[in-house]
Coordinates of C-alpha atoms in Angstrom, one line a residue:
Chain A
M96 CA 1.2 -35.0 5.4
T97 CA 3.0 -34.7 8.7
T98 CA 1.1 -35.0 11.9
G99 CA 2.6 -31.7 13.2
D100 CA 0.6 -29.8 10.6
Q101 CA -2.7 -31.2 11.6
G102 CA -5.2 -30.2 14.2
S103 CA -5.4 -26.4 13.7
S104 CA -7.0 -26.3 17.0
L105 CA -9.1 -23.5 18.4
S106 CA -6.2 -22.3 20.5
D107 CA -4.1 -21.8 17.4
V108 CA -6.8 -19.7 15.8
S109 CA -7.3 -17.6 19.0
A110 CA -3.5 -17.1 19.2
G111 CA -3.6 -15.7 15.7
L112 CA -6.6 -13.5 16.3
T113 CA -4.8 -12.0 19.4
R114 CA -1.7 -11.2 17.5
A115 CA -3.8 -9.6 14.7
V116 CA -5.5 -7.1 17.0
P117 CA -3.2 -4.2 16.1
I118 CA -3.8 -4.9 12.4
I119 CA -7.6 -5.0 13.0
L120 CA -7.5 -1.6 14.8
G121 CA -5.7 0.0 11.8
Y122 CA -7.7 -1.7 9.0
V123 CA -11.3 -0.9 10.2
P124 CA -11.0 2.9 10.1
I125 CA -8.9 3.0 6.9
G126 CA -11.2 0.5 5.2
L127 CA -14.1 2.7 6.3
T128 CA -12.4 5.7 4.6
Y129 CA -11.8 3.7 1.5
G130 CA -15.5 2.7 1.5
V131 CA -16.7 6.3 1.8
L132 CA -14.3 7.7 -0.8
A133 CA -14.7 4.9 -3.4
Q134 CA -18.5 5.4 -3.3
K135 CA -18.1 9.1 -3.8
A136 CA -15.8 8.4 -6.7
G137 CA -18.8 6.7 -8.5
L138 CA -18.4 3.0 -7.7
S139 CA -21.5 1.1 -6.8
G140 CA -21.6 -0.3 -3.3
L141 CA -21.1 -3.8 -4.7
N142 CA -18.0 -2.8 -6.7
V143 CA -16.6 -1.0 -3.6
V144 CA -16.9 -4.3 -1.6
L145 CA -15.7 -6.5 -4.5
M146 CA -12.5 -4.5 -4.7
S147 CA -11.8 -5.2 -1.0
L148 CA -12.6 -8.9 -1.6
L149 CA -10.6 -9.4 -4.9
V150 CA -7.8 -6.8 -4.8
Y151 CA -7.3 -6.4 -1.0
A152 CA -4.4 -3.9 -1.0
G153 CA -5.3 -0.8 1.0
S154 CA -3.2 2.0 -0.3
S155 CA -3.7 0.9 -4.0
Q156 CA -7.5 0.7 -3.4
L157 CA -7.5 4.3 -2.2
V158 CA -5.4 5.4 -5.1
A159 CA -7.7 3.6 -7.5
A160 CA -10.7 5.3 -6.0
G161 CA -9.1 8.6 -6.7
L162 CA -8.3 7.6 -10.3
F163 CA -11.8 6.3 -11.0
G164 CA -13.1 9.6 -9.6
S165 CA -10.9 11.7 -11.9
G166 CA -12.0 9.7 -15.0
A167 CA -8.7 7.8 -15.6
S168 CA -8.7 5.0 -18.2
A169 CA -8.8 1.3 -17.2
P170 CA -5.3 0.5 -18.5
S171 CA -3.8 3.3 -16.4
I172 CA -5.7 2.3 -13.3
V173 CA -4.5 -1.4 -13.7
L174 CA -0.9 -0.4 -14.4
T175 CA -0.8 2.0 -11.5
T176 CA -2.2 -0.7 -9.2
F177 CA 0.5 -3.1 -10.5
V178 CA 3.3 -0.6 -9.7
V179 CA 1.9 0.4 -6.3
N180 CA 1.5 -3.3 -5.3
L181 CA 4.8 -4.6 -6.8
R182 CA 6.4 -4.4 -3.4
H183 CA 4.4 -7.5 -2.3
M184 CA 6.8 -9.5 -4.5
L185 CA 9.6 -8.7 -2.2
L186 CA 7.5 -9.5 0.9
S187 CA 6.4 -12.8 -0.7
A188 CA 10.0 -13.7 -1.7
A189 CA 11.2 -13.0 1.9
V190 CA 8.7 -15.4 3.6
A191 CA 8.8 -18.1 0.8
P192 CA 11.8 -20.0 2.1
Y193 CA 10.1 -20.7 5.4
L194 CA 7.1 -22.3 3.8
K195 CA 8.8 -25.0 1.7
R196 CA 6.7 -27.7 3.2
W197 CA 3.4 -26.1 2.4
G198 CA 1.3 -27.3 -0.5
R199 CA 0.6 -25.1 -3.5
G200 CA -3.0 -24.5 -2.5
E201 CA -2.0 -23.5 1.0
L202 CA 0.6 -21.1 -0.5
A203 CA -2.0 -19.7 -2.9
A204 CA -4.4 -19.0 0.0
F205 CA -1.6 -17.5 2.1
A206 CA -0.3 -15.2 -0.6
Y207 CA -3.8 -13.9 -1.4
E208 CA -3.9 -12.2 2.0
L209 CA -0.3 -11.1 2.3
T210 CA -0.1 -7.3 3.1
D211 CA 2.5 -5.0 4.6
E212 CA 1.0 -5.5 8.0
T213 CA 0.5 -9.2 8.0
F214 CA 4.0 -9.6 6.5
A215 CA 5.4 -7.7 9.5
L216 CA 3.9 -10.2 11.9
H217 CA 5.0 -13.2 9.9
A218 CA 8.5 -12.0 9.3
A219 CA 8.9 -11.5 13.0
S220 CA 7.8 -15.0 13.9
F221 CA 8.9 -17.3 11.0
P222 CA 12.6 -17.3 11.6
S223 CA 12.2 -18.9 15.0
G224 CA 9.8 -21.5 13.6
V225 CA 6.6 -21.2 11.5
P226 CA 3.6 -21.2 13.8
P227 CA 0.8 -23.7 13.3
K228 CA -1.2 -23.1 10.1
G229 CA -4.3 -22.3 12.1
E230 CA -2.5 -19.3 13.7
V231 CA -1.0 -18.1 10.4
F232 CA -4.2 -18.2 8.5
A233 CA -6.2 -16.7 11.4
I234 CA -3.9 -13.6 11.2
N235 CA -4.4 -13.3 7.5
A236 CA -8.2 -13.9 7.6
A237 CA -8.6 -11.4 10.5
G238 CA -6.8 -8.8 8.4
Q239 CA -9.0 -9.2 5.4
A240 CA -12.2 -9.6 7.5
S241 CA -11.5 -6.3 9.3
W242 CA -10.7 -4.6 6.0
L243 CA -14.1 -5.9 4.6
L244 CA -15.9 -4.8 7.8
G245 CA -14.4 -1.3 7.4
T246 CA -15.3 -1.2 3.7
G247 CA -18.9 -2.2 4.5
L248 CA -19.2 0.4 7.2
G249 CA -17.8 3.0 4.8
V250 CA -20.4 2.1 2.1
A251 CA -23.2 2.3 4.7
L252 CA -21.9 5.7 6.0
G253 CA -21.3 7.0 2.5
E254 CA -25.0 7.9 2.4
V255 CA -24.7 9.8 5.7
I256 CA -21.4 11.6 5.0
R257 CA -22.3 14.1 2.2
D258 CA -19.0 15.9 2.3
V259 CA -15.6 14.3 3.3
E260 CA -13.7 17.6 3.5
P261 CA -14.9 18.8 6.9
L262 CA -13.8 15.5 8.4
G263 CA -10.4 15.7 6.7
L264 CA -10.9 12.3 5.1
D265 CA -9.4 13.5 1.8
Y266 CA -6.1 13.6 3.8
V267 CA -6.1 9.9 4.7
L268 CA -4.2 8.9 1.6
P269 CA -1.5 11.6 1.6
A270 CA -1.0 10.8 5.4
M271 CA -0.8 7.1 4.5
F272 CA 1.9 7.8 1.9
I273 CA 3.9 9.7 4.5
A274 CA 3.6 6.9 7.1
L275 CA 4.5 4.1 4.6
S276 CA 7.4 6.1 3.1
V277 CA 8.9 6.6 6.6
M278 CA 8.5 2.8 7.3
Q279 CA 10.2 1.9 4.0
M280 CA 13.1 4.4 4.3
E281 CA 16.2 2.3 5.1
D282 CA 19.0 4.7 4.3
M283 CA 20.1 7.9 2.6
K284 CA 19.9 6.2 -0.8
G285 CA 16.2 5.5 -0.2
F286 CA 15.8 9.2 0.8
A287 CA 17.5 10.3 -2.3
V288 CA 15.4 8.1 -4.5
A289 CA 12.2 9.4 -2.8
L290 CA 13.2 13.0 -3.3
F291 CA 14.1 12.3 -7.0
S292 CA 11.0 10.3 -7.8
G293 CA 8.7 12.8 -6.1
T294 CA 10.2 15.8 -7.9
L295 CA 10.2 14.0 -11.2
S296 CA 6.5 13.0 -10.7
V297 CA 5.5 16.6 -10.1
A298 CA 7.6 17.8 -13.1
L299 CA 6.0 15.2 -15.4
L300 CA 2.5 16.2 -14.1
L301 CA 3.2 19.9 -14.8
L302 CA 4.5 18.9 -18.3
G303 CA 1.2 17.2 -19.0
A304 CA 2.1 13.5 -18.5
G305 CA -1.5 13.1 -17.1
Q306 CA -2.1 9.9 -15.2
W307 CA 1.2 8.3 -16.2
N308 CA 3.5 10.5 -14.1
V309 CA 3.4 8.1 -11.2
I310 CA 4.4 5.0 -13.2
L311 CA 7.1 6.9 -15.1
A312 CA 8.6 8.5 -12.0
T313 CA 8.6 5.2 -10.1
V314 CA 10.3 3.2 -12.8
I315 CA 12.9 5.9 -13.5
G316 CA 13.3 6.5 -9.7
A317 CA 13.8 2.9 -8.8
S318 CA 16.2 2.4 -11.7
T319 CA 18.2 5.4 -10.5
G320 CA 18.4 3.8 -7.1
V321 CA 20.0 0.7 -8.7
L322 CA 22.6 2.8 -10.4
L323 CA 23.2 4.6 -7.1
E324 CA 23.7 1.3 -5.4
L325 CA 26.1 0.1 -8.1
W326 CA 28.1 3.3 -8.0
T327 CA 28.5 3.3 -4.2
N328 CA 29.4 -0.4 -4.2
N329 CA 32.1 0.2 -6.8
R330 CA 33.5 3.1 -4.8
S331 CA 33.7 1.2 -1.6
S332 CA 35.2 -2.0 -3.2
Chain B
M164 CA -17.0 4.2 -16.9
D165 CA -20.2 2.2 -16.1
Q166 CA -20.3 -0.3 -13.3
Q167 CA -19.6 -3.2 -15.5
Q168 CA -16.4 -1.6 -16.9
I169 CA -15.4 -0.7 -13.3
F170 CA -15.9 -4.4 -12.4
L171 CA -13.7 -5.5 -15.3
T172 CA -11.0 -3.0 -14.2
I173 CA -11.2 -4.4 -10.7
L174 CA -10.6 -7.9 -12.1
G175 CA -7.5 -6.6 -13.9
M176 CA -6.3 -4.9 -10.7
A177 CA -6.9 -8.2 -8.8
A178 CA -4.8 -10.1 -11.3
V179 CA -1.8 -7.7 -11.3
T180 CA -1.9 -7.6 -7.5
Y181 CA -2.2 -11.3 -6.9
L182 CA 0.6 -12.6 -9.2
P183 CA 3.4 -10.7 -7.5
R184 CA 2.1 -12.0 -4.2
L185 CA 1.7 -15.6 -5.3
L186 CA 4.6 -16.4 -7.7
P187 CA 7.5 -16.0 -5.3
T188 CA 5.9 -18.5 -2.9
W189 CA 5.5 -21.1 -5.7
L190 CA 8.8 -20.5 -7.4
L191 CA 11.3 -19.3 -4.8
S192 CA 11.1 -21.8 -2.0
S193 CA 14.6 -22.9 -2.6
R194 CA 16.0 -20.2 -4.9
S195 CA 16.0 -16.5 -4.5
L196 CA 15.3 -13.5 -6.7
P197 CA 18.1 -12.2 -8.9
R198 CA 20.1 -9.6 -7.0
W199 CA 19.5 -6.7 -9.5
L200 CA 15.7 -7.4 -9.2
V201 CA 15.9 -7.4 -5.4
T202 CA 17.7 -4.1 -5.5
W203 CA 15.3 -2.6 -7.9
L204 CA 12.2 -3.9 -6.0
R205 CA 13.7 -2.5 -2.7
F206 CA 13.6 1.0 -4.3
V207 CA 10.1 0.7 -5.7
P208 CA 8.1 1.4 -2.5
V209 CA 9.9 4.7 -1.7
A210 CA 9.8 5.7 -5.4
V211 CA 6.1 5.0 -5.9
L212 CA 5.0 6.4 -2.6
S213 CA 6.8 9.8 -3.1
A214 CA 5.7 9.8 -6.8
M215 CA 2.1 9.9 -5.4
L216 CA 2.8 12.0 -2.3
F217 CA 4.6 15.0 -3.9
P218 CA 1.9 15.8 -6.4
A219 CA -0.8 15.4 -3.6
L220 CA 1.1 18.0 -1.5
L221 CA 2.5 20.4 -4.0
T222 CA -0.1 20.6 -6.8
D223 CA -3.7 21.5 -7.1
G224 CA -5.6 21.0 -10.3
G225 CA -2.5 20.3 -12.3
Q226 CA -0.8 23.5 -11.2
L227 CA 2.0 24.0 -8.7
H228 CA 0.6 25.3 -5.4
I229 CA 3.2 26.2 -2.8
A230 CA 1.6 28.8 -0.5
R231 CA 0.6 29.5 3.1
D232 CA -2.9 28.4 2.4
N233 CA -1.8 24.9 1.2
L234 CA -3.2 22.9 4.1
F235 CA -2.0 19.5 2.9
L236 CA 1.6 20.8 2.8
L237 CA 1.4 22.4 6.2
A238 CA -0.2 19.2 7.8
A239 CA 2.6 17.1 6.2
L240 CA 5.2 18.3 8.7
P241 CA 3.5 17.1 12.0
T242 CA 2.3 14.0 10.2
L243 CA 5.9 13.3 9.2
A244 CA 7.0 13.9 12.8
V245 CA 4.5 11.4 14.2
A246 CA 5.4 8.8 11.5
W247 CA 9.0 9.2 12.3
K248 CA 8.4 8.9 16.1
T249 CA 5.9 6.0 16.1
R250 CA 6.7 4.1 12.9
T251 CA 3.0 3.1 12.7
L252 CA 0.3 3.6 10.1
F253 CA -2.6 4.7 12.3
G254 CA -0.8 7.4 14.4
P255 CA 0.3 9.7 11.6
V256 CA -2.9 9.2 9.6
A257 CA -5.0 10.1 12.6
T258 CA -2.8 13.1 13.3
G259 CA -2.9 14.4 9.7
V260 CA -6.7 13.9 9.3
L261 CA -7.5 15.6 12.6
L262 CA -5.2 18.6 11.9
V263 CA -6.7 19.1 8.4
A264 CA -10.3 18.8 9.8
L265 CA -9.5 21.2 12.7
A266 CA -7.8 23.7 10.4
R267 CA -10.7 23.8 8.0
R268 CA -13.0 24.4 11.0
F269 CA -11.1 27.0 12.8
L270 CA -8.5 28.7 10.6
P271 CA -9.4 31.5 8.2
L272 CA -7.6 29.9 5.2

């Protein structure tokens, strides 16, 4: 134990909370939407909150709410969640080299609350020196706390909001997909893969692939991206 | 599904979500992922997001639905524009939701 790691003082925590404000502002309203929609999909209030506590991955929770509502099977819900959240592996691998000195328990706690948004903050600060643990964990905890707060508000409001359509809440998820796609799009190859996977997914759905169209289209689409990458590398070398 | 089955499904979701988050921090502090896997994983987000987005915009009840009264498809354009401009999550989501809500209120679709 090095002395530099000790004393996660109050100022470290408040520095983390300050940096987390933009995340909090995004998570509360989207968590609220998840809470409303998941309850409408037939989950008990307790299960709605437990999912935010145990899974804690925003877009996949909204997707799962939709799947529960449409009567999808448990294996297809779990597998879809796996595919939707697989990107975290890349985020985790990207920050891992900076956290060599952390213990396994600390890494386990850190990884539990690693999301696209907390990753964006960490990835921006880690290269110039990992901040004190108090600050890092304050960011992560603020993220999940605001997600849980939103979820709880959504469960409470679910009783009041009888119909989500006049509020346009059924458009939160498609709009999130659009926003996240744009953030992920790095180059023309990414654009091509997006177009291909999306079209394939629609085709599979129309052909009767049921709930499996997303997984199939994702695996085939990402693999096509690898081939595209190999092909362009060979051409340029 | 009853609530107990839903809870068990949530536990399964939690496991498959946590492992990809955890394992790289435990195993990759000094090594890195194989290159082919990094390339594949880089394409997963755009692939999975559009695999979910396209059916949401283009189909309705398992049928292709490309028409003037497809509100989700119409609202996608301004949503996309705001996403492109701001590169945030909240901006485009608020734009899309607001437009869909307003269109349902005021447009004779």
